[in-house]
Amino acid sequence: MIRKIDSKTMGKSNLGWLNSIFHFSFAEYFNPTNINFGVLRVINDDLIEPHEGFDTHPHKDMEIISYVIDGELTHADSMGNKRTLKRGQVQYMSAGTGVFHSEHNLGNETLRLLQIWIFPDRRGYTPNYGDYLFDWDLRKDNWLKIVSGKSGSAPIKINQDVNIYVLELEKDMEEKFRVEKGRQAYLVQIEGESDINEEHLNAKDAMEIKEETISIKANETSHYLVIEMRKDGI
């Protein structure tokens, strides 16, 4: 089963310094039929203006992943970490028993990132932070696994049975993604446009996939992120 989600139907917010698309209920956007997809609770597609950002605020019992698309993301937290990441790089944080952090665009260009929240497999983990500077070329015409569960093979490991992949597919190239029995996946067309199993996706559209293999053809150079997990995980 596949289901396309048009970005025009997603939640929206524009605070001037922050322009967001909400894939799931968040902040002022509330849709009781669109709270989560399995253990996936949040995907926010954020545009943050230069010299703006989220000041220090708390999180608890959530696995948080930030995927930088354009610009620079500067993270700081109560564990003493401070780091600036660029396009294609990933920051992750297990909020666990509680942590404070901030995220800012200290650069001179608009920052675009995907902010992803995933429910952990249990409450009360010790807070943890990390980041990874992936080589961009590793995702060219190839599914690059950037996140996995604790027993998985990705360099970033979180407290949940989830795998996250990214891909840049050149124009007219084709690729497949198989979702096994008992599993489901959420795909984001980050950039470009493509046809997936006879559905046309534009930039910022998404797709739910359950126990099915999808075939992707890029109509222009395209950039994707897929979050794969157990089916209806909570």
Short mmCIF file of C-alpha atoms in Angstrom, two decimals:
data_model
loop_
_atom_site.label_atom_id
_atom_site.label_comp_id
_atom_site.label_asym_id
_atom_site.label_seq_id
_atom_site.Cartn_x
_atom_site.Cartn_y
_atom_site.Cartn_z
CA MET A 1 0.00 0.00 0.00
CA ILE A 2 1.21 3.47 -0.86
CA ARG A 3 -0.35 6.85 -0.17
CA LYS A 4 0.88 10.16 -1.52
CA ILE A 5 0.74 13.21 0.77
CA ASP A 6 0.68 16.50 -1.14
CA SER A 7 2.63 19.23 0.63
CA LYS A 8 -0.27 21.61 -0.06
CA THR A 9 -2.36 19.62 2.45
CA MET A 10 0.26 19.72 5.22
CA GLY A 11 0.27 22.10 8.17
CA LYS A 12 1.87 25.51 7.65
CA SER A 13 3.33 28.21 9.87
CA ASN A 14 5.06 31.49 9.01
CA LEU A 15 6.50 33.48 11.90
CA GLY A 16 8.60 35.73 9.68
CA TRP A 17 11.94 34.39 10.87
CA LEU A 18 10.67 30.80 10.63
CA ASN A 19 8.63 29.31 7.79
CA SER A 20 7.59 25.69 8.41
CA ILE A 21 5.74 22.81 6.81
CA PHE A 22 4.42 20.25 9.34
CA HIS A 23 4.02 16.68 8.09
CA PHE A 24 2.21 15.81 11.35
CA SER A 25 0.29 17.76 13.99
CA PHE A 26 2.61 20.31 15.59
CA ALA A 27 2.31 23.73 17.25
CA GLU A 28 -0.78 25.55 15.93
CA TYR A 29 -1.49 22.83 13.35
CA PHE A 30 -3.63 20.08 14.88
CA ASN A 31 -5.27 17.29 12.94
CA PRO A 32 -6.51 14.41 15.13
CA THR A 33 -6.19 12.00 12.19
CA ASN A 34 -2.57 13.02 11.54
CA ILE A 35 -0.64 12.77 14.80
CA ASN A 36 2.04 10.25 13.84
CA PHE A 37 3.03 7.47 11.46
CA GLY A 38 4.03 4.53 13.62
CA VAL A 39 6.89 5.66 15.87
CA LEU A 40 7.47 8.71 13.67
CA ARG A 41 6.01 11.70 15.51
CA VAL A 42 7.38 14.81 13.76
CA ILE A 43 8.83 15.89 10.44
CA ASN A 44 9.09 19.66 10.19
CA ASP A 45 10.53 21.20 7.02
CA ASP A 46 11.92 24.44 8.45
CA LEU A 47 13.28 27.56 6.76
CA ILE A 48 15.14 29.73 9.26
CA GLU A 49 16.24 33.24 8.33
CA PRO A 50 19.86 34.35 8.87
CA HIS A 51 20.82 35.22 12.47
CA GLU A 52 17.60 33.68 13.82
CA GLY A 53 16.68 30.38 15.45
CA PHE A 54 15.24 28.44 18.35
CA ASP A 55 16.52 29.70 21.69
CA THR A 56 17.22 27.28 24.54
CA HIS A 57 14.24 25.01 25.23
CA PRO A 58 13.66 21.57 26.82
CA HIS A 59 13.03 18.10 25.39
CA LYS A 60 12.33 14.79 27.08
CA ASP A 61 11.92 11.15 25.97
CA MET A 62 12.29 11.73 22.24
CA GLU A 63 14.89 10.76 19.60
CA ILE A 64 15.57 13.95 17.61
CA ILE A 65 17.36 14.06 14.25
CA SER A 66 18.13 17.19 12.23
CA TYR A 67 19.05 16.79 8.55
CA VAL A 68 20.56 19.92 7.00
CA ILE A 69 19.47 20.67 3.43
CA ASP A 70 20.84 24.19 2.87
CA GLY A 71 22.75 26.70 4.97
CA GLU A 72 24.31 26.15 8.38
CA LEU A 73 22.78 24.79 11.60
CA THR A 74 24.43 25.63 14.92
CA HIS A 75 23.41 23.44 17.87
CA ALA A 76 24.21 23.99 21.56
CA ASP A 77 22.93 22.00 24.55
CA SER A 78 23.03 21.59 28.30
CA MET A 79 25.46 18.67 27.94
CA GLY A 80 28.12 21.11 26.74
CA ASN A 81 27.97 20.32 23.02
CA LYS A 82 28.21 23.03 20.36
CA ARG A 83 28.48 22.26 16.67
CA THR A 84 27.78 23.81 13.26
CA LEU A 85 26.63 21.51 10.43
CA LYS A 86 26.15 22.06 6.69
CA ARG A 87 24.31 20.48 3.74
CA GLY A 88 23.80 16.74 4.02
CA GLN A 89 25.14 16.51 7.56
CA VAL A 90 23.18 15.12 10.48
CA GLN A 91 22.77 16.03 14.14
CA TYR A 92 21.00 13.68 16.55
CA MET A 93 20.00 13.83 20.19
CA SER A 94 18.41 11.37 22.58
CA ALA A 95 16.51 13.66 24.95
CA GLY A 96 15.91 10.87 27.46
CA THR A 97 15.39 12.08 31.03
CA GLY A 98 15.65 15.69 29.89
CA VAL A 99 17.93 18.09 28.05
CA PHE A 100 17.95 21.74 26.98
CA HIS A 101 19.21 22.79 23.57
CA SER A 102 19.13 25.60 21.02
CA GLU A 103 19.31 25.62 17.21
CA HIS A 104 20.31 28.74 15.31
CA ASN A 105 21.22 29.95 11.85
CA LEU A 106 24.30 32.07 12.50
CA GLY A 107 25.10 32.28 8.79
CA ASN A 108 24.12 34.80 6.13
CA GLU A 109 21.90 32.49 4.04
CA THR A 110 18.54 30.89 4.77
CA LEU A 111 18.85 27.58 6.60
CA ARG A 112 16.60 24.70 5.51
CA LEU A 113 16.47 21.53 7.58
CA LEU A 114 14.25 18.57 8.32
CA GLN A 115 13.59 18.19 12.03
CA ILE A 116 12.57 14.60 12.80
CA TRP A 117 11.22 13.29 16.11
CA ILE A 118 10.89 9.56 16.82
CA PHE A 119 9.41 7.94 19.91
CA PRO A 120 12.08 5.92 21.80
CA ASP A 121 11.53 2.25 22.60
CA ARG A 122 11.28 3.17 26.29
CA ARG A 123 11.39 6.22 28.52
CA GLY A 124 14.21 7.33 30.77
CA TYR A 125 17.37 7.00 28.67
CA THR A 126 20.43 9.02 29.65
CA PRO A 127 20.55 12.05 27.32
CA ASN A 128 23.02 11.76 24.46
CA TYR A 129 24.18 13.93 21.55
CA GLY A 130 26.12 13.26 18.37
CA ASP A 131 26.57 14.33 14.77
CA TYR A 132 27.99 12.90 11.58
CA LEU A 133 29.57 14.65 8.60
CA PHE A 134 28.50 12.41 5.73
CA ASP A 135 30.28 12.78 2.38
CA TRP A 136 27.63 14.07 -0.03
CA ASP A 137 28.78 11.78 -2.85
CA LEU A 138 27.89 8.65 -0.85
CA ARG A 139 24.17 9.28 -1.52
CA LYS A 140 24.50 9.90 -5.29
CA ASP A 141 22.40 7.23 -7.06
CA ASN A 142 22.73 5.16 -3.87
CA TRP A 143 20.64 4.67 -0.73
CA LEU A 144 22.90 5.88 2.08
CA LYS A 145 21.85 4.59 5.50
CA ILE A 146 22.42 7.40 7.99
CA VAL A 147 20.48 6.14 11.04
CA SER A 148 19.64 2.73 12.46
CA GLY A 149 18.52 1.13 15.71
CA LYS A 150 21.09 0.19 18.34
CA SER A 151 21.87 -3.15 16.68
CA GLY A 152 21.97 -1.71 13.16
CA SER A 153 24.80 -0.85 10.81
CA ALA A 154 24.46 2.93 10.43
CA PRO A 155 26.99 5.31 12.01
CA ILE A 156 24.15 7.01 13.90
CA LYS A 157 22.27 4.70 16.27
CA ILE A 158 19.07 5.66 18.10
CA ASN A 159 16.85 4.04 20.71
CA GLN A 160 14.24 2.68 18.31
CA ASP A 161 13.89 0.07 15.54
CA VAL A 162 14.16 2.61 12.72
CA ASN A 163 16.36 2.99 9.64
CA ILE A 164 16.80 6.30 7.82
CA TYR A 165 18.18 6.52 4.29
CA VAL A 166 18.96 9.40 1.94
CA LEU A 167 19.42 9.41 -1.83
CA GLU A 168 20.27 11.89 -4.57
CA LEU A 169 19.04 10.56 -7.92
CA GLU A 170 20.14 12.18 -11.17
CA LYS A 171 17.60 13.12 -13.83
CA ASP A 172 16.14 10.10 -15.68
CA MET A 173 17.79 7.65 -13.28
CA GLU A 174 15.70 4.97 -11.56
CA GLU A 175 15.94 3.32 -8.16
CA LYS A 176 13.86 0.96 -6.02
CA PHE A 177 13.14 0.76 -2.31
CA ARG A 178 11.71 -2.39 -0.77
CA VAL A 179 9.60 -2.32 2.39
CA GLU A 180 9.50 -5.81 3.87
CA LYS A 181 6.49 -7.61 5.38
CA GLY A 182 5.64 -6.17 8.78
CA ARG A 183 7.42 -2.90 7.97
CA GLN A 184 6.42 0.54 6.74
CA ALA A 185 8.24 3.64 5.52
CA TYR A 186 7.71 7.37 5.12
CA LEU A 187 9.38 9.03 2.14
CA VAL A 188 10.05 12.75 1.73
CA GLN A 189 10.78 14.23 -1.70
CA ILE A 190 13.17 16.86 -0.36
CA GLU A 191 14.16 18.40 -3.71
CA GLY A 192 13.29 17.83 -7.36
CA GLU A 193 10.34 15.88 -8.75
CA SER A 194 9.78 12.25 -9.63
CA ASP A 195 7.30 9.50 -10.44
CA ILE A 196 6.89 6.76 -7.83
CA ASN A 197 4.65 3.79 -8.66
CA GLU A 198 2.59 5.99 -11.02
CA GLU A 199 2.29 8.81 -8.46
CA HIS A 200 3.92 12.16 -9.27
CA LEU A 201 5.78 13.85 -6.41
CA ASN A 202 6.96 17.43 -6.35
CA ALA A 203 9.48 18.92 -3.94
CA LYS A 204 8.27 18.68 -0.31
CA ASP A 205 5.61 16.04 -1.06
CA ALA A 206 5.69 12.77 0.88
CA MET A 207 4.54 9.16 0.64
CA GLU A 208 3.49 6.45 3.09
CA ILE A 209 4.60 2.94 2.06
CA LYS A 210 3.50 -0.30 3.71
CA GLU A 211 4.90 -3.72 2.77
CA GLU A 212 5.56 -2.74 -0.84
CA THR A 213 8.44 -2.13 -3.23
CA ILE A 214 8.46 1.30 -4.83
CA SER A 215 10.06 2.24 -8.14
CA ILE A 216 11.36 5.80 -8.39
CA LYS A 217 12.15 7.66 -11.59
CA ALA A 218 13.65 11.13 -11.22
CA ASN A 219 12.21 13.69 -13.65
CA GLU A 220 14.96 16.06 -12.57
CA THR A 221 17.82 15.63 -10.13
CA SER A 222 16.06 14.72 -6.89
CA HIS A 223 16.85 14.33 -3.21
CA TYR A 224 14.97 11.90 -0.93
CA LEU A 225 14.80 10.83 2.69
CA VAL A 226 13.13 7.59 3.82
CA ILE A 227 12.31 6.60 7.40
CA GLU A 228 11.71 2.81 7.61
CA MET A 229 10.24 1.15 10.73
CA ARG A 230 8.10 -1.69 11.98
CA LYS A 231 4.51 -1.47 10.81
CA ASP A 232 2.20 0.63 13.00
CA GLY A 233 4.87 0.59 15.65
CA ILE A 234 2.98 2.13 18.59
#
